[in-house]
GROMACS .gro file of C-alpha atoms in nm:
model
  313
    1LEU     CA    1  11.260   3.664   5.193
    2PHE     CA    2  11.348   4.001   5.295
    3VAL     CA    3  11.077   4.184   5.367
    4MET     CA    4  10.933   3.934   5.566
    5HIS     CA    5  11.223   3.906   5.764
    6TYR     CA    6  11.247   4.334   5.842
    7LYS     CA    7  10.909   4.362   5.828
    8PRO     CA    8  10.801   4.343   6.216
    9ARG     CA    9  11.221   4.606   6.275
   10ALA     CA   10  10.985   4.835   6.000
   11ARG     CA   11  10.707   4.803   6.226
   12ARG     CA   12  10.911   4.877   6.593
   13MET     CA   13  11.053   5.249   6.390
   14LEU     CA   14  10.789   5.319   6.278
   15ARG     CA   15  10.638   5.333   6.579
   16TRP     CA   16  10.955   5.505   6.727
   17ALA     CA   17  11.011   5.744   6.457
   18ASN     CA   18  10.622   5.869   6.535
   19ARG     CA   19  10.681   5.917   6.951
   20THR     CA   20  10.987   6.073   6.880
   21ASN     CA   21  10.865   6.328   6.633
   22LEU     CA   22  10.565   6.366   6.863
   23CYS     CA   23  10.844   6.478   7.169
   24VAL     CA   24  11.006   6.707   6.905
   25PHE     CA   25  10.666   6.839   6.804
   26ALA     CA   26  10.541   6.884   7.192
   27ALA     CA   27  10.900   7.018   7.254
   28ILE     CA   28  10.914   7.281   6.945
   29SER     CA   29  10.604   7.421   7.064
   30ILE     CA   30  10.712   7.488   7.482
   31ALA     CA   31  11.007   7.606   7.353
   32ILE     CA   32  10.753   7.866   7.073
   33VAL     CA   33  10.515   7.995   7.359
   34TYR     CA   34  10.818   8.057   7.630
   35ALA     CA   35  11.007   8.255   7.366
   36ILE     CA   36  10.718   8.449   7.275
   37PHE     CA   37  10.643   8.529   7.601
   38ILE     CA   38  10.982   8.635   7.688
   39VAL     CA   39  10.932   8.872   7.393
   40ARG     CA   40  10.617   9.020   7.489
   41ILE     CA   41  10.829   9.075   7.877
   42SER     CA   42  11.109   9.227   7.683
   43HIS     CA   43  10.876   9.463   7.447
   44SER     CA   44  10.756   9.688   7.809
   45ILE     CA   45  11.031   9.688   7.990
   46ASN     CA   46  11.195   9.785   7.700
   47GLY     CA   47  10.939  10.121   7.583
   48HIS     CA   48  10.749   9.792   7.352
   49PRO     CA   49  10.437   9.770   7.507
   50THR     CA   50  10.263   9.438   7.470
   51ASN     CA   51   9.870   9.566   7.424
   52ALA     CA   52   9.756   9.596   7.729
   53ILE     CA   53  10.054   9.756   7.834
   54GLN     CA   54  10.044  10.017   7.464
   55GLU     CA   55   9.658  10.096   7.605
   56TYR     CA   56   9.887  10.175   7.990
   57LYS     CA   57  10.140  10.376   7.786
   58THR     CA   58   9.873  10.603   7.570
   59ALA     CA   59   9.662  10.697   7.896
   60PRO     CA   60   9.861  11.042   7.985
   61GLN     CA   61   9.888  11.072   7.606
   62ARG     CA   62   9.513  11.118   7.702
   63ILE     CA   63   9.551  11.368   8.006
   64GLU     CA   64   9.895  11.544   7.818
   65GLY     CA   65   9.563  11.650   7.541
   66GLN     CA   66   9.310  11.765   7.794
   67ASN     CA   67   9.611  11.906   8.028
   68LYS     CA   68   9.767  12.048   7.720
   69SER     CA   69   9.487  12.276   7.654
   70ILE     CA   70   9.425  12.444   7.980
   71LYS     CA   71   9.382  12.835   7.890
   72ASP     CA   72   9.175  12.941   8.133
   73GLU     CA   73   8.955  12.792   8.467
   74SER     CA   74   8.674  12.637   8.196
   75LYS     CA   75   8.919  12.438   8.055
   76LEU     CA   76   8.970  12.287   8.396
   77GLN     CA   77   8.619  12.247   8.506
   78GLN     CA   78   8.594  12.034   8.129
   79ILE     CA   79   8.862  11.805   8.239
   80GLN     CA   80   8.705  11.773   8.620
   81LYS     CA   81   8.413  11.642   8.503
   82ARG     CA   82   8.562  11.346   8.331
   83HIS     CA   83   8.702  11.216   8.690
   84HIS     CA   84   8.469  10.946   8.836
   85HIS     CA   85   8.086  11.048   8.847
   86PRO     CA   86   8.032  11.311   9.141
   87GLY     CA   87   7.853  11.208   9.515
   88THR     CA   88   7.672  11.442   9.671
   89HIS     CA   89   7.999  11.527   9.799
   90GLN     CA   90   8.272  11.544   9.601
   91ILE     CA   91   8.629  11.597   9.843
   92CYS     CA   92   8.903  11.777   9.596
   93VAL     CA   93   9.226  11.729   9.615
   94ILE     CA   94   9.476  11.951   9.594
   95VAL     CA   95   9.815  11.758   9.532
   96ARG     CA   96  10.160  12.073   9.515
   97ALA     CA   97  10.434  11.770   9.391
   98TYR     CA   98  10.783  11.849   9.248
   99PRO     CA   99  11.055  11.604   9.066
  100GLY     CA  100  11.225  11.542   9.323
  101GLN     CA  101  10.924  11.329   9.477
  102ALA     CA  102  10.835  11.112   9.200
  103ASN     CA  103  10.876  10.782   9.355
  104LEU     CA  104  10.730  10.894   9.556
  105LEU     CA  105  10.441  11.083   9.405
  106PRO     CA  106  10.213  10.742   9.296
  107ILE     CA  107  10.198  10.603   9.719
  108THR     CA  108  10.051  10.951   9.790
  109LEU     CA  109   9.804  10.911   9.485
  110LEU     CA  110   9.755  10.571   9.535
  111SER     CA  111   9.654  10.611   9.931
  112LEU     CA  112   9.339  10.813   9.792
  113THR     CA  113   9.237  10.676   9.533
  114GLN     CA  114   9.268  10.270   9.635
  115GLN     CA  115   8.994  10.356   9.990
  116SER     CA  116   8.886  10.073  10.169
  117TYR     CA  117   8.523  10.310  10.110
  118GLN     CA  118   8.290  10.279   9.872
  119GLY     CA  119   7.983  10.443   9.867
  120THR     CA  120   7.882  10.697   9.572
  121ASP     CA  121   7.775  10.963   9.817
  122ILE     CA  122   8.161  11.049   9.893
  123THR     CA  123   8.397  11.089   9.601
  124LEU     CA  124   8.764  11.227   9.526
  125SER     CA  125   8.891  11.365   9.293
  126LEU     CA  126   9.230  11.435   9.307
  127PHE     CA  127   9.477  11.753   9.049
  128VAL     CA  128   9.830  11.698   9.039
  129VAL     CA  129  10.033  12.066   9.027
  130ASN     CA  130  10.418  12.117   8.991
  131THR     CA  131  10.524  12.405   9.221
  132ASP     CA  132  10.838  12.283   9.176
  133PRO     CA  133  10.979  12.705   9.156
  134LYS     CA  134  11.277  12.625   8.897
  135ASP     CA  135  11.164  12.296   8.732
  136TYR     CA  136  10.787  12.426   8.728
  137LEU     CA  137  10.727  12.328   8.340
  138GLU     CA  138  10.882  11.919   8.391
  139SER     CA  139  10.483  11.746   8.396
  140ASN     CA  140  10.595  11.409   8.301
  141PHE     CA  141  10.703  11.205   8.677
  142MET     CA  142  10.328  11.355   8.675
  143TYR     CA  143  10.248  11.248   8.338
  144THR     CA  144  10.359  10.878   8.476
  145ALA     CA  145  10.215  10.878   8.809
  146ALA     CA  146   9.836  11.000   8.737
  147ALA     CA  147   9.840  10.707   8.439
  148ASP     CA  148   9.930  10.454   8.680
  149ILE     CA  149   9.627  10.540   8.875
  150ASN     CA  150   9.422  10.610   8.717
  151LYS     CA  151   9.474  10.267   8.543
  152ARG     CA  152   9.398  10.119   8.850
  153SER     CA  153   9.059  10.274   8.927
  154GLY     CA  154   8.973  10.185   8.668
  155TYR     CA  155   8.821  10.621   8.622
  156ASN     CA  156   8.966  10.949   8.577
  157ASP     CA  157   9.031  11.033   8.939
  158VAL     CA  158   9.394  11.196   8.893
  159THR     CA  159   9.446  11.500   8.654
  160VAL     CA  160   9.756  11.666   8.572
  161ILE     CA  161   9.783  12.007   8.582
  162ASP     CA  162  10.101  12.091   8.361
  163GLY     CA  163  10.336  12.351   8.294
  164SER     CA  164  10.044  12.565   8.067
  165PHE     CA  165   9.859  12.646   8.362
  166HIS     CA  166  10.092  12.889   8.456
  167LYS     CA  167  10.107  13.246   8.372
  168LYS     CA  168  10.495  13.254   8.528
  169ALA     CA  169  10.712  13.015   8.758
  170PRO     CA  170  10.621  12.957   9.089
  171LYS     CA  171  10.776  13.233   9.402
  172LYS     CA  172  11.113  13.161   9.513
  173GLY     CA  173  11.075  13.078   9.919
  174ALA     CA  174  10.660  13.048   9.838
  175TYR     CA  175  10.621  12.681   9.891
  176GLY     CA  176  10.377  12.657   9.647
  177TYR     CA  177  10.199  12.820   9.820
  178ASP     CA  178  10.158  13.069   9.582
  179VAL     CA  179  10.025  12.814   9.306
  180THR     CA  180   9.812  12.565   9.575
  181ASP     CA  181   9.565  12.965   9.578
  182GLU     CA  182   9.631  12.938   9.181
  183VAL     CA  183   9.457  12.586   9.148
  184LEU     CA  184   9.221  12.687   9.442
  185ASN     CA  185   9.099  13.010   9.306
  186THR     CA  186   9.066  12.754   8.985
  187LEU     CA  187   8.799  12.479   9.196
  188LEU     CA  188   8.612  12.771   9.322
  189ALA     CA  189   8.487  12.852   8.965
  190ASP     CA  190   8.084  12.867   9.073
  191ASP     CA  191   8.006  12.523   8.838
  192SER     CA  192   8.296  12.326   8.944
  193THR     CA  193   8.168  12.044   9.103
  194CYS     CA  194   8.437  12.035   9.470
  195THR     CA  195   8.207  12.092   9.835
  196HIS     CA  196   8.518  11.993  10.012
  197PHE     CA  197   8.907  12.021  10.003
  198LEU     CA  198   9.175  11.877  10.050
  199PHE     CA  199   9.581  11.986  10.046
  200THR     CA  200   9.806  11.789  10.096
  201ASN     CA  201  10.193  11.671   9.973
  202GLY     CA  202  10.299  11.461   9.698
  203ASP     CA  203  10.464  11.294   9.940
  204ASN     CA  204  10.306  11.169  10.190
  205PHE     CA  205  10.045  10.868  10.270
  206TYR     CA  206   9.644  10.852  10.416
  207ILE     CA  207   9.515  10.525  10.545
  208ARG     CA  208   9.287  10.335  10.373
  209ASN     CA  209   9.011  10.421  10.558
  210PHE     CA  210   9.032  10.747  10.604
  211VAL     CA  211   8.694  10.840  10.366
  212GLU     CA  212   8.547  10.550  10.633
  213GLN     CA  213   8.719  10.778  10.930
  214ILE     CA  214   8.585  11.117  10.830
  215ARG     CA  215   8.213  11.041  10.656
  216PRO     CA  216   8.036  11.127  10.984
  217SER     CA  217   8.122  11.409  10.987
  218ILE     CA  218   8.135  11.451  10.656
  219LEU     CA  219   7.723  11.402  10.643
  220LYS     CA  220   7.637  11.615  10.970
  221GLY     CA  221   7.755  11.942  10.794
  222LYS     CA  222   8.136  11.927  10.985
  223GLN     CA  223   8.340  12.218  10.739
  224LEU     CA  224   8.660  12.170  10.945
  225ILE     CA  225   8.763  11.859  10.980
  226ALA     CA  226   9.152  11.738  11.176
  227TRP     CA  227   9.255  11.401  11.249
  228ASP     CA  228   9.558  11.275  11.389
  229PHE     CA  229   9.886  11.176  11.268
  230LEU     CA  230  10.251  11.091  11.204
  231SER     CA  231  10.512  11.337  11.145
  232HIS     CA  232  10.856  11.317  10.992
  233GLN     CA  233  11.029  11.575  11.224
  234TYR     CA  234  11.125  11.440  11.526
  235LEU     CA  235  10.994  11.595  11.865
  236GLU     CA  236  11.204  11.668  12.193
  237LYS     CA  237  10.928  11.705  12.392
  238ASN     CA  238  10.726  11.411  12.242
  239SER     CA  239  10.906  11.048  12.232
  240TYR     CA  240  10.630  10.925  11.973
  241ASN     CA  241  10.551  11.192  11.608
  242VAL     CA  242  10.246  11.135  11.624
  243ILE     CA  243  10.076  11.439  11.617
  244LYS     CA  244   9.743  11.492  11.858
  245VAL     CA  245   9.585  11.755  11.600
  246LYS     CA  246   9.455  12.145  11.744
  247ILE     CA  247   9.504  12.417  11.582
  248GLY     CA  248   9.812  12.564  11.674
  249ILE     CA  249  10.112  12.573  11.509
  250GLY     CA  250  10.246  12.249  11.474
  251GLU     CA  251   9.976  12.135  11.581
  252VAL     CA  252   9.833  12.107  11.268
  253ASP     CA  253   9.993  12.034  10.925
  254LEU     CA  254   9.867  12.051  10.567
  255GLY     CA  255   9.760  11.734  10.464
  256SER     CA  256   9.550  11.697  10.805
  257VAL     CA  257   9.241  11.902  10.812
  258LEU     CA  258   8.935  11.945  10.522
  259VAL     CA  259   8.761  12.226  10.461
  260ASP     CA  260   8.413  12.275  10.339
  261ARG     CA  261   8.389  12.498  10.055
  262ARG     CA  262   8.117  12.725  10.222
  263ALA     CA  263   8.361  12.779  10.550
  264ILE     CA  264   8.657  12.932  10.270
  265GLN     CA  265   8.412  13.117  10.045
  266GLY     CA  266   8.245  13.271  10.349
  267LYS     CA  267   8.494  13.574  10.338
  268SER     CA  268   8.490  13.824  10.027
  269PRO     CA  269   8.724  13.769   9.869
  270HIS     CA  270   8.850  13.381   9.938
  271ILE     CA  271   9.035  13.263  10.211
  272LYS     CA  272   9.314  13.241  10.080
  273PHE     CA  273   9.664  13.122  10.177
  274LEU     CA  274   9.892  13.404  10.079
  275PRO     CA  275   9.646  13.689  10.099
  276ASN     CA  276   9.930  13.958  10.128
  277GLY     CA  277  10.197  13.743   9.994
  278ILE     CA  278  10.446  13.570  10.127
  279ARG     CA  279  10.414  13.558  10.453
  280ARG     CA  280  10.747  13.635  10.682
  281ASN     CA  281  10.680  13.281  10.841
  282ILE     CA  282  10.602  13.045  10.547
  283PHE     CA  283  10.610  12.688  10.716
  284ALA     CA  284  10.303  12.863  10.921
  285SER     CA  285  10.060  12.883  10.597
  286ASP     CA  286   9.855  12.646  10.671
  287PHE     CA  287   9.836  12.713  11.043
  288HIS     CA  288   9.716  13.048  10.973
  289PHE     CA  289   9.453  12.935  10.669
  290PHE     CA  290   9.285  12.666  10.887
  291LYS     CA  291   9.289  12.921  11.222
  292GLU     CA  292   9.123  13.231  10.955
  293ILE     CA  293   8.872  12.949  10.855
  294TYR     CA  294   8.827  12.771  11.246
  295GLY     CA  295   8.748  13.121  11.337
  296HIS     CA  296   8.429  13.232  11.004
  297VAL     CA  297   8.303  12.896  11.105
  298GLY     CA  298   8.284  12.830  11.446
  299GLU     CA  299   8.311  12.551  11.701
  300GLU     CA  300   7.958  12.409  11.642
  301ASN     CA  301   8.077  12.361  11.295
  302VAL     CA  302   8.428  12.186  11.368
  303SER     CA  303   8.546  11.793  11.404
  304ILE     CA  304   8.841  11.703  11.542
  305ILE     CA  305   8.917  11.315  11.563
  306HIS     CA  306   9.191  11.185  11.743
  307GLN     CA  307   9.265  10.859  11.455
  308VAL     CA  308   9.551  10.899  11.307
  309LEU     CA  309   9.480  10.919  10.940
  310PHE     CA  310   9.858  11.009  10.760
  311ALA     CA  311  10.151  10.935  10.737
  312HIS     CA  312  10.360  11.302  10.690
  313GLN     CA  313  10.679  11.232  10.489
   0.00000   0.00000   0.00000
């Protein structure tokens, strides 16, 4: 009688228990998944990266290992060849930076490596160097930026030239032009794949179709290509800070000109920013450099593009 009386109730209790266990199991599963997600996120934030981020974190070490072996020009050229397979026209970009630009440098590098032009005839290789006369040995801010950009592009488009490259501290008052000349000397070696040079600072920004805009002039064989730019300086004579480029003091910027390798090496020794040491007007060093090239190649080999292609920050 007892079994017969409680059998239906027992069945209902078993069904309730099964539903309860299923809910409890589902809740526990969700909690476990959520806990794993939180742990992985917290690890990546606190410096204990997941597998995907671990690969990202090791990129600077690979680059650092390569660059720390730089003792002469040939080593740097070997590193250059690990970049994007060079196209017919390879633009080597010398990016001058200092630790104070740590937050801006990735923007500069990203703007140059994430161009809309996807052709293979023109490629960009970026070389970042610290020009600070005091903290010139500091390289971590460059490695961090390079790792991020190379991860995004899928290539070693950015090479860090670290403190071991400097034979001595950059000159105070040279504003990085002495270091720029040293890197240029290295990249002008005979077995270098650079066909064109762009000089810029670690706080500049290029528009996404920059390469598309200058490509026709490159294909025409122009040896000096200049474009309009946005200046950070307040200009009283103009209500706008857009500079219509021409080769004149205050009307051209270091980052607003692309120069053909042939133009730089057209003279012997090759054209430099500081051929005779620090200039009296050091801030006009870029103007004098481009003016000398302009005079050497002639107007027929010059292309002026009246489009704003970069912002001078």
